[in-house]
Coordinates of C-alpha atoms in Angstrom, one line a residue:
Chain A
X1 CA 13.6 -38.0 17.8
X2 CA 14.1 -36.3 13.8
X3 CA 12.5 -33.0 13.3
X4 CA 9.0 -33.2 13.7
X5 CA 8.9 -30.6 10.9
X6 CA 10.2 -33.7 8.4
X7 CA 7.6 -36.3 9.5
X8 CA 4.9 -33.5 9.4
X9 CA 6.1 -32.7 6.0
X10 CA 6.2 -36.5 4.7
X11 CA 2.9 -36.8 5.9
X12 CA 1.4 -34.1 4.0
X13 CA 3.1 -35.2 1.2
X14 CA 2.3 -38.7 1.6
X15 CA -1.7 -37.9 2.0
X16 CA -1.6 -35.4 -1.0
X17 CA -0.6 -38.4 -3.1
X18 CA -3.4 -40.3 -1.2
X19 CA -6.1 -37.8 -1.8
X20 CA -4.7 -37.1 -5.6
X21 CA -5.0 -41.2 -6.2
X22 CA -8.6 -41.5 -4.8
X23 CA -9.8 -38.9 -5.7
X24 CA -8.6 -39.5 -9.3
X25 CA -10.4 -42.7 -9.2
X26 CA -13.7 -40.7 -8.5
X27 CA -13.5 -38.3 -11.3
X28 CA -12.8 -40.9 -13.5
X29 CA -15.9 -42.5 -12.6
X30 CA -17.9 -38.9 -12.9
X31 CA -15.9 -38.4 -16.0
X32 CA -17.3 -41.9 -17.5
X33 CA -20.6 -41.5 -16.8
X34 CA -20.9 -44.2 -14.3
X35 CA -22.6 -42.6 -11.2
X36 CA -25.7 -41.4 -10.6
X37 CA -24.8 -37.6 -10.7
X38 CA -25.8 -35.4 -14.1
X39 CA -24.0 -35.5 -17.3
X40 CA -23.3 -32.6 -17.0
X41 CA -20.8 -33.0 -14.9
X42 CA -18.6 -35.3 -17.1
X43 CA -16.5 -32.5 -18.4
X44 CA -15.6 -31.4 -15.2
X45 CA -14.8 -35.0 -13.7
X46 CA -12.5 -35.3 -16.6
X47 CA -10.8 -32.0 -16.0
X48 CA -10.6 -32.4 -12.4
X49 CA -9.0 -35.9 -13.1
X50 CA -6.7 -34.4 -15.4
X51 CA -5.6 -32.2 -12.3
X52 CA -5.1 -35.3 -10.3
X53 CA -2.7 -36.8 -13.0
X54 CA -1.1 -34.0 -13.1
X55 CA 0.0 -34.1 -9.2
X56 CA 0.9 -37.7 -9.7
X57 CA 3.0 -37.3 -12.5
X58 CA 1.4 -38.8 -15.3
X59 CA 1.0 -35.9 -17.4
X60 CA 5.4 -36.1 -17.7
X61 CA 7.1 -38.2 -20.0
X62 CA 7.2 -42.2 -19.2
X63 CA 11.2 -42.0 -18.7
X64 CA 10.7 -38.6 -16.5
X65 CA 12.4 -39.0 -13.1
X66 CA 9.7 -37.2 -11.4
X67 CA 6.8 -39.4 -12.8
X68 CA 9.0 -42.8 -11.9
X69 CA 9.6 -41.7 -8.3
X70 CA 6.1 -41.1 -7.9
X71 CA 5.3 -44.1 -8.9
X72 CA 7.6 -46.3 -7.3
X73 CA 6.6 -44.7 -3.7
X74 CA 3.0 -45.4 -4.6
X75 CA 3.5 -48.6 -5.3
X76 CA 5.7 -49.4 -2.1
X77 CA 3.3 -47.4 -0.1
X78 CA 0.1 -49.9 -1.7
X79 CA -1.1 -46.4 -2.6
X80 CA -0.9 -46.8 -6.4
X81 CA -5.0 -47.3 -6.4
X82 CA -7.9 -45.7 -5.4
X83 CA -10.1 -47.3 -3.0
X84 CA -13.4 -47.8 -4.9
X85 CA -14.2 -51.0 -4.5
X86 CA -17.4 -52.7 -6.0
X87 CA -18.7 -49.0 -6.8
X88 CA -20.3 -47.2 -8.1
X89 CA -21.8 -50.6 -9.1
X90 CA -20.8 -54.2 -9.8
X91 CA -20.5 -55.0 -13.2
X92 CA -21.0 -58.6 -14.6
X93 CA -18.1 -60.9 -14.4
X94 CA -16.7 -62.9 -17.4
X95 CA -15.9 -66.5 -18.5
X96 CA -13.3 -67.9 -20.6
X97 CA -13.6 -71.2 -22.1
X98 CA -11.1 -73.1 -24.0
X99 CA -12.7 -75.6 -26.7
X100 CA -10.4 -78.2 -27.2
X101 CA -10.0 -79.7 -30.6
X102 CA -8.7 -83.5 -31.1
X103 CA -7.0 -85.1 -34.0
X104 CA -9.8 -87.7 -34.2
X105 CA -12.7 -84.9 -34.1
X106 CA -13.3 -84.7 -30.2
X107 CA -14.0 -81.4 -28.6
X108 CA -13.6 -80.8 -25.1
X109 CA -14.0 -78.0 -22.9
X110 CA -11.6 -76.6 -20.7
X111 CA -11.4 -73.4 -18.4
X112 CA -7.9 -72.2 -17.0
X113 CA -7.7 -73.2 -13.5
X114 CA -5.6 -73.2 -10.5
X115 CA -5.3 -75.4 -7.2
X116 CA -6.4 -73.4 -4.4
X117 CA -9.2 -71.0 -3.7
X118 CA -7.1 -68.1 -3.3
X119 CA -5.3 -68.2 -6.5
X120 CA -9.2 -68.8 -7.9
X121 CA -9.9 -65.7 -6.9
X122 CA -7.2 -63.9 -8.4
X123 CA -7.8 -65.7 -11.7
X124 CA -11.1 -64.7 -11.7
X125 CA -9.8 -61.1 -11.2
X126 CA -7.3 -61.7 -14.1
X127 CA -10.4 -62.2 -16.6
X128 CA -12.4 -59.0 -15.7
X129 CA -9.2 -56.8 -15.9
X130 CA -8.9 -58.5 -19.5
X131 CA -12.7 -57.2 -20.7
X132 CA -11.3 -53.5 -19.6
X133 CA -10.4 -51.3 -22.3
X134 CA -7.1 -50.5 -20.8
X135 CA -5.9 -54.0 -21.3
X136 CA -7.0 -54.7 -24.6
X137 CA -3.5 -54.5 -25.8
X138 CA -2.2 -57.3 -23.9
X139 CA -5.7 -59.4 -24.2
X140 CA -4.6 -61.5 -26.5
X141 CA -1.0 -62.0 -25.3
X142 CA -2.9 -63.4 -22.1
X143 CA -5.2 -65.4 -23.5
X144 CA -2.2 -67.5 -25.6
X145 CA -0.6 -67.9 -22.1
X146 CA -3.8 -69.4 -20.5
X147 CA -4.3 -71.4 -23.4
X148 CA -0.8 -72.6 -23.6
X149 CA -1.5 -73.5 -19.8
X150 CA -4.0 -75.8 -20.7
X151 CA -2.3 -77.1 -23.6
X152 CA 0.4 -78.5 -21.6
X153 CA -2.2 -80.6 -19.7
X154 CA -3.7 -81.6 -22.8
X155 CA -0.6 -81.8 -25.6
X156 CA -2.3 -83.8 -27.9
X157 CA -4.7 -81.3 -29.0
X158 CA -4.8 -79.9 -32.2
X159 CA -6.5 -76.9 -32.1
X160 CA -8.1 -74.5 -29.4
X161 CA -10.6 -71.9 -29.5
X162 CA -10.6 -69.5 -26.7
X163 CA -14.2 -67.9 -26.1
X164 CA -14.1 -65.1 -23.9
X165 CA -18.0 -64.2 -22.6
X166 CA -19.3 -61.5 -20.4
X167 CA -22.1 -62.8 -18.1
X168 CA -24.7 -61.0 -16.9
X169 CA -26.0 -62.5 -14.0
X170 CA -30.2 -62.1 -13.4
X171 CA -31.7 -59.2 -11.2
X172 CA -33.7 -60.2 -8.0
X173 CA -36.9 -60.4 -9.6
X174 CA -35.4 -62.2 -12.7
X175 CA -34.2 -64.9 -10.5
X176 CA -37.4 -64.9 -8.7
X177 CA -39.3 -65.3 -11.8
X178 CA -36.5 -68.2 -13.2
X179 CA -34.3 -66.3 -15.3
X180 CA -30.7 -67.4 -15.2
X181 CA -28.1 -65.8 -16.2
X182 CA -27.1 -64.5 -19.9
X183 CA -23.7 -64.8 -21.9
X184 CA -22.5 -62.2 -24.6
X185 CA -19.6 -63.5 -26.2
X186 CA -16.9 -60.5 -26.5
X187 CA -14.3 -62.1 -28.4
X188 CA -12.7 -65.2 -29.5
X189 CA -9.5 -66.5 -30.7
X190 CA -8.4 -69.7 -33.0
X191 CA -4.8 -71.1 -31.7
X192 CA -2.8 -73.3 -33.0
X193 CA 0.9 -74.2 -31.7
X194 CA 2.3 -73.6 -35.2
X195 CA -0.1 -70.4 -35.8
X196 CA -2.4 -68.0 -34.0
X197 CA -5.3 -66.3 -35.6
X198 CA -7.9 -64.1 -34.2
X199 CA -11.0 -64.6 -35.4
X200 CA -13.3 -61.9 -34.1
Chain B
X1 CA 3.3 -16.1 9.7
X2 CA 2.4 -15.1 12.9
X3 CA -1.6 -16.2 12.4
X4 CA -0.7 -19.5 11.1
X5 CA 1.3 -20.2 14.5
X6 CA -1.6 -21.3 16.4
X7 CA -2.3 -23.9 13.3
X8 CA 1.1 -25.1 12.9
X9 CA 0.6 -25.5 16.7
X10 CA -2.4 -27.6 16.7
X11 CA -1.3 -29.3 13.6
X12 CA 1.8 -30.8 15.4
X13 CA -0.3 -31.6 18.3
X14 CA -2.9 -33.6 16.6
X15 CA 0.3 -35.4 14.5
X16 CA 2.3 -36.1 17.7
X17 CA 0.0 -37.3 20.6
X18 CA 1.5 -39.3 23.4
X19 CA 0.9 -43.1 22.7
X20 CA 1.6 -46.6 24.2
X21 CA 3.1 -49.0 21.8
X22 CA 0.0 -51.4 22.2
X23 CA -1.6 -50.6 19.0
X24 CA 1.8 -51.8 17.2
X25 CA 1.9 -55.1 18.8
X26 CA -1.5 -55.4 17.5
X27 CA -0.5 -54.4 14.1
X28 CA 2.5 -56.3 14.1
X29 CA 1.1 -59.7 15.3
X30 CA -2.2 -59.3 12.7
X31 CA 0.2 -58.5 10.0
X32 CA 2.6 -61.5 10.9
X33 CA -0.7 -63.6 11.1
X34 CA -1.6 -62.2 7.5
X35 CA 1.7 -62.7 5.8
X36 CA 2.0 -66.0 7.2
X37 CA -1.7 -66.8 5.7
X38 CA -0.9 -65.0 2.6
X39 CA 2.1 -67.6 2.0
X40 CA 0.0 -70.5 3.6
X41 CA -2.8 -69.8 1.0
X42 CA -0.7 -69.6 -2.3
X43 CA 1.8 -72.5 -1.6
X44 CA 0.1 -74.7 -3.8
X45 CA 0.2 -72.2 -6.7
X46 CA 2.9 -70.0 -5.9
X47 CA 5.1 -71.6 -8.7
X48 CA 2.0 -71.9 -11.4
X49 CA 1.2 -68.2 -10.7
X50 CA 4.9 -66.8 -10.4
X51 CA 7.0 -68.7 -13.1
X52 CA 8.3 -67.4 -15.9
X53 CA 6.8 -67.7 -20.0
X54 CA 5.6 -71.0 -20.8
X55 CA 6.0 -72.6 -17.2
X56 CA 2.9 -70.6 -15.5
X57 CA -0.5 -69.8 -15.8
X58 CA 0.4 -66.2 -17.2
X59 CA 4.0 -65.6 -17.7
X60 CA 5.7 -63.6 -14.6
X61 CA 7.5 -61.8 -17.5
X62 CA 4.5 -59.8 -18.7
X63 CA 3.3 -58.8 -15.2
X64 CA 6.7 -57.3 -14.4
X65 CA 6.7 -55.6 -17.9
X66 CA 3.2 -54.0 -16.8
X67 CA 4.9 -52.7 -13.5
X68 CA 7.9 -51.6 -15.9
X69 CA 5.8 -49.4 -17.3
X70 CA 4.8 -47.4 -14.2
X71 CA 8.8 -47.1 -12.9
X72 CA 11.8 -49.8 -13.6
X73 CA 12.5 -49.1 -9.8
X74 CA 9.8 -51.1 -8.5
X75 CA 10.8 -54.6 -6.7
X76 CA 9.6 -57.4 -8.4
X77 CA 10.7 -61.3 -8.3
X78 CA 12.5 -61.2 -11.3
X79 CA 15.3 -59.1 -9.6
X80 CA 15.8 -62.1 -7.4
X81 CA 15.5 -64.7 -10.2
X82 CA 18.3 -62.6 -12.0
X83 CA 20.4 -62.5 -8.4
X84 CA 19.9 -66.3 -8.1
X85 CA 21.2 -67.0 -11.6
X86 CA 24.4 -65.4 -10.9
X87 CA 24.7 -68.0 -8.0
X88 CA 24.0 -70.9 -10.4
X89 CA 20.2 -70.9 -8.5
X90 CA 17.4 -72.1 -10.6
X91 CA 14.0 -69.9 -11.1
X92 CA 12.1 -72.9 -9.2
X93 CA 14.7 -72.7 -6.5
X94 CA 14.8 -69.1 -6.1
X95 CA 10.7 -69.1 -6.0
X96 CA 10.8 -71.9 -3.3
X97 CA 13.4 -69.4 -1.2
X98 CA 11.3 -66.8 -1.5
X99 CA 8.2 -68.6 -0.4
X100 CA 9.7 -70.0 2.5
X101 CA 11.3 -66.3 3.7
X102 CA 8.1 -65.0 3.2
X103 CA 6.5 -67.6 5.7
X104 CA 9.3 -67.4 8.1
X105 CA 9.3 -63.1 8.2
X106 CA 5.4 -63.8 8.7
X107 CA 6.2 -66.5 11.8
X108 CA 9.0 -64.0 12.9
X109 CA 6.7 -60.8 12.9
X110 CA 4.3 -63.2 15.2
X111 CA 6.6 -63.9 17.7
X112 CA 8.5 -60.5 17.7
X113 CA 11.4 -61.6 16.9
X114 CA 14.0 -59.6 15.0
X115 CA 10.4 -57.2 14.3
X116 CA 12.1 -54.5 12.2
X117 CA 14.4 -57.0 9.4
X118 CA 11.4 -59.1 9.6
X119 CA 9.1 -56.2 8.4
X120 CA 11.5 -55.1 6.1
X121 CA 11.9 -58.4 4.7
X122 CA 8.2 -59.3 4.8
X123 CA 7.5 -55.9 3.1
X124 CA 10.1 -56.3 0.2
X125 CA 9.4 -60.2 -0.6
X126 CA 5.2 -59.1 -0.6
X127 CA 5.5 -56.4 -2.7
X128 CA 7.9 -58.6 -4.8
X129 CA 5.2 -61.1 -5.6
X130 CA 2.2 -58.7 -5.6
X131 CA 4.2 -56.7 -8.7
X132 CA 5.3 -59.6 -10.5
X133 CA 1.6 -61.0 -10.1
X134 CA 0.4 -57.8 -10.7
X135 CA -2.3 -58.9 -13.1
X136 CA -3.8 -61.3 -10.3
X137 CA -3.7 -58.9 -7.5
X138 CA -6.4 -57.3 -5.6
X139 CA -7.3 -55.0 -2.7
X140 CA -6.2 -57.2 -0.2
X141 CA -2.4 -57.1 -1.4
X142 CA -2.4 -53.2 -1.4
X143 CA -3.7 -53.0 2.2
X144 CA -0.8 -55.8 3.1
X145 CA 1.4 -53.7 1.3
X146 CA 0.5 -50.4 3.0
X147 CA 0.6 -52.3 6.5
X148 CA 3.6 -53.4 6.4
X149 CA 5.0 -50.4 4.9
X150 CA 3.7 -48.6 8.2
X151 CA 4.7 -51.5 9.8
X152 CA 8.3 -51.3 9.0
X153 CA 8.7 -47.2 9.4
X154 CA 6.7 -47.4 12.9
X155 CA 9.3 -47.7 16.3
X156 CA 9.6 -51.7 16.8
X157 CA 9.7 -53.5 18.8
X158 CA 7.1 -53.4 20.9
X159 CA 6.4 -54.5 24.5
X160 CA 4.8 -58.3 23.4
X161 CA 7.8 -59.1 21.1
X162 CA 10.2 -61.3 22.0
X163 CA 12.8 -58.9 21.1
X164 CA 12.0 -56.4 23.7
X165 CA 12.2 -59.9 26.1
X166 CA 14.9 -61.1 24.9
X167 CA 17.3 -58.1 24.1
X168 CA 15.6 -55.7 26.4
X169 CA 15.6 -53.4 23.7
X170 CA 14.9 -49.7 24.5
X171 CA 11.5 -48.2 24.8
X172 CA 10.6 -45.8 22.1
X173 CA 9.6 -42.0 21.8
X174 CA 5.5 -42.1 22.6
X175 CA 5.3 -38.8 20.0
X176 CA 7.0 -41.2 17.5
X177 CA 4.3 -44.1 18.4
X178 CA 1.6 -41.8 18.2
X179 CA 2.4 -40.2 14.8
X180 CA 3.0 -43.6 13.0
X181 CA -0.7 -44.5 14.9
X182 CA -2.1 -41.6 13.8
X183 CA -0.7 -42.1 10.1
X184 CA -2.6 -45.1 10.1
X185 CA -5.9 -43.8 11.3
X186 CA -5.7 -41.0 8.7
X187 CA -5.1 -43.5 5.8
X188 CA -8.2 -45.7 7.5
X189 CA -10.6 -42.4 7.2
X190 CA -9.2 -42.1 3.5
X191 CA -9.8 -45.4 2.7
X192 CA -13.5 -45.5 3.9
X193 CA -14.4 -42.2 3.1
X194 CA -13.4 -42.9 -0.7
X195 CA -15.1 -45.9 -0.9
X196 CA -18.1 -44.6 0.7
X197 CA -18.5 -41.9 -1.5
X198 CA -18.2 -44.0 -4.9
X199 CA -20.7 -46.3 -3.2
X200 CA -22.8 -43.6 -2.8
X201 CA -22.5 -42.4 -6.0
X202 CA -23.9 -45.7 -7.8
X203 CA -27.5 -46.4 -7.9
X204 CA -27.1 -49.9 -6.9
X205 CA -26.2 -49.3 -3.5
X206 CA -29.6 -47.4 -3.0
X207 CA -31.9 -50.1 -4.1
X208 CA -30.2 -53.3 -2.7
X209 CA -29.3 -54.3 -6.4
X210 CA -25.2 -54.1 -5.7
X211 CA -25.6 -56.1 -2.6
X212 CA -27.5 -58.7 -4.7
X213 CA -25.0 -58.8 -7.3
X214 CA -21.6 -59.0 -5.4
X215 CA -23.6 -61.7 -3.3
X216 CA -24.5 -63.9 -6.5
X217 CA -21.4 -63.4 -8.6
X218 CA -18.6 -65.7 -9.0
X219 CA -16.7 -66.7 -6.9
X220 CA -18.2 -64.6 -4.1
X221 CA -21.4 -66.5 -4.5
X222 CA -20.9 -68.5 -1.3
X223 CA -24.3 -68.1 0.1
X224 CA -27.4 -69.5 -2.2
X225 CA -29.4 -67.1 -3.9
X226 CA -32.6 -68.5 -2.4
X227 CA -31.6 -67.5 0.9
X228 CA -30.8 -63.4 -0.7
X229 CA -34.3 -63.8 -1.7
X230 CA -35.9 -64.4 1.6
X231 CA -34.3 -61.5 2.7
X232 CA -34.9 -59.0 -0.4
X233 CA -36.3 -56.0 1.5
X234 CA -33.3 -56.1 3.7
X235 CA -30.9 -55.8 0.8
X236 CA -31.6 -51.9 0.1
X237 CA -31.3 -51.0 4.1
X238 CA -28.1 -53.2 4.1
X239 CA -26.6 -51.4 1.1
X240 CA -27.7 -48.0 2.4
X241 CA -26.2 -48.9 5.6
X242 CA -22.9 -49.9 4.0
X243 CA -22.9 -46.3 2.2
X244 CA -23.3 -44.8 5.5
X245 CA -21.1 -46.7 7.6
X246 CA -18.2 -46.2 5.3
X247 CA -18.9 -42.3 4.7
X248 CA -19.2 -41.4 8.3
X249 CA -16.7 -43.4 9.1
X250 CA -13.6 -40.5 9.0
X251 CA -16.3 -38.4 11.2
X252 CA -17.7 -40.7 14.0
X253 CA -14.6 -42.8 14.5
X254 CA -12.8 -40.1 16.2
X255 CA -15.9 -39.3 18.4
X256 CA -15.4 -40.9 21.7
X257 CA -19.3 -41.9 22.1
X258 CA -19.6 -43.3 18.7
X259 CA -16.5 -44.8 18.0
X260 CA -17.1 -48.1 19.8
X261 CA -20.5 -48.3 17.9
X262 CA -18.5 -48.0 14.4
X263 CA -15.9 -49.6 14.7
X264 CA -18.3 -52.4 15.5
X265 CA -20.0 -52.4 12.6
X266 CA -17.0 -52.2 10.5
X267 CA -15.4 -54.9 12.4
X268 CA -18.9 -56.5 11.5
X269 CA -19.1 -56.0 7.8
X270 CA -15.4 -56.9 7.4
X271 CA -16.5 -60.3 9.2
X272 CA -19.3 -60.6 6.9
X273 CA -17.9 -59.9 3.4
X274 CA -14.7 -62.7 4.7
X275 CA -17.8 -65.2 5.6
X276 CA -19.7 -64.7 3.3
X277 CA -17.9 -63.7 0.0
X278 CA -15.0 -65.8 0.9
X279 CA -12.5 -62.6 0.8
X280 CA -11.1 -64.1 3.7
X281 CA -7.4 -62.7 3.4
X282 CA -9.4 -59.0 2.5
X283 CA -11.4 -59.0 5.5
X284 CA -8.7 -59.9 7.8
X285 CA -6.2 -57.2 6.4
X286 CA -8.7 -54.5 7.1
X287 CA -10.0 -55.9 10.7
X288 CA -6.1 -56.0 11.5
X289 CA -6.1 -52.6 10.4
X290 CA -8.9 -51.2 12.1
X291 CA -8.2 -52.6 15.7
X292 CA -4.6 -51.7 15.0
X293 CA -5.8 -48.0 14.0
X294 CA -8.7 -47.2 16.6
X295 CA -9.7 -50.4 18.3
X296 CA -6.7 -51.4 20.9
X297 CA -6.2 -48.9 23.9
X298 CA -8.8 -46.4 22.7
X299 CA -11.7 -47.0 25.3
X300 CA -9.2 -46.4 28.2
X301 CA -9.4 -42.9 28.0
X302 CA -6.8 -42.3 31.2
X303 CA -3.7 -40.5 31.0
X304 CA -0.5 -42.6 29.9
X305 CA 1.9 -42.3 32.8
X306 CA 5.4 -43.5 32.2
X307 CA 4.7 -47.0 34.1
X308 CA 2.1 -48.0 31.4
X309 CA 4.7 -47.7 28.6
X310 CA 6.3 -50.8 29.7
X311 CA 4.8 -53.8 31.0
X312 CA 4.0 -52.7 34.4
X313 CA 7.5 -51.6 35.7
X314 CA 8.4 -48.1 36.8
X315 CA 10.7 -47.1 33.7
X316 CA 10.4 -43.5 33.2
X317 CA 11.0 -41.6 29.7
X318 CA 11.3 -38.1 29.2
X319 CA 8.7 -37.5 26.8
X320 CA 5.6 -39.1 28.5
X321 CA 3.3 -36.7 29.7
X322 CA -0.4 -37.1 30.7
X323 CA -1.8 -36.6 27.4
X324 CA -4.9 -39.2 26.9
X325 CA -3.9 -42.1 24.1
X326 CA -5.6 -41.8 20.9
X327 CA -6.4 -38.1 21.4
X328 CA -8.3 -36.9 18.9
X329 CA -9.3 -33.6 16.9
X330 CA -12.7 -34.3 17.7
X331 CA -12.8 -34.5 21.4
X332 CA -12.2 -38.4 21.4

């Protein structure tokens, strides 16, 4: 067996990275004020998050070999994300609707869809990501690609309006009183094959 | 340094317990099943998810570009497509071959045939798919990657594999087997402790609101809300129980008296998540990892004899001594 020391060293490094990743996620939640902890702790959460980011090499330049090496290892081991699933709270979900405008004035409604349930689950995850501020730079591109996938099924459509909404499900008490989901439009795009123009 | 020596010795004892390879067999079979199910679940949408710009749902190149921000060295399907291009193999054909290979590797892992190469190729292909479809990835993908990562590094083949039966592969060092099981065990403790801690920090887990929201939001809303309303007083208890089970996992799973109870609770929780929310792949991967880490061979706290390392044969191994399998730092 290779020296136990080598295995032990790898163990320490491996779990140090996992600790940094996991607690970076927790500290981020504290810093955002998303937890039940007092708001006075937010600035400490932010500082702790920066320390964790430093350990992970994220403070280095994008081209840094150390940063890339750590990132590659984290992805290879599947430990690049923390384990704060469904925590600290469950947010609402999101809905993307395409209004399809035809030459003859007809309007149809369509959503991006896939064949299997496994892929549908992933598509819903994508929509929730798009609402995240961090994905703002690629939001429009992804919406256009999703619109294009619908366009291929309806080639005679003249224009597509993509409407992205946040959906708030009712609380249990509201549900008992007969209230349903409430929708809030987050953004929309008017798209045509020749030109794409952001409306809002 | 002398005062640290006992700590170092205890640390090494903790890292290298002597283990049988039963847990590794469970991990291999479980992950083989998972890879097979993963490939079959995505069969109808595979090309649609991973096609290039203008041909699929969202461009594969976009997902790969996002991954490249982290590091250009992370494997992705684009590499395989590029290699296929040199051999005049089109993108569709490369994607089909990648899918078929992934399915084959899952089946090979199930059987235990060419265990190590199958584990490496399965890890690589799954990682490529997870990274290229990063926008579509979720927790189950990360756990599959982690499971396959540990599997390919572990001392394969195990006693239940066809490799062992057909090729008479040599027995592996029980301390090395113990080390990789320890890695998996500690990893699971991190997963649940951090998950439990993050949940405890949200008010919704204390009053049942989060459980209600998670079970009623699409696409997890397999149960009718009317049924949930009938059990509304149980939701806060269930929510708090989930927090406690997850947060307590790294402590009570090591204690012999509480291990079985905690393991059953965790497995029941994942089975419920799978059935009630439709997260079948996620439930399956967590059940497999838990069984391999703490389920298989942990109940019998008897010494590992050299004979027990084999299929009942009397083959001797120099490193096997009379230590209990799954020995823990807290008397487990």
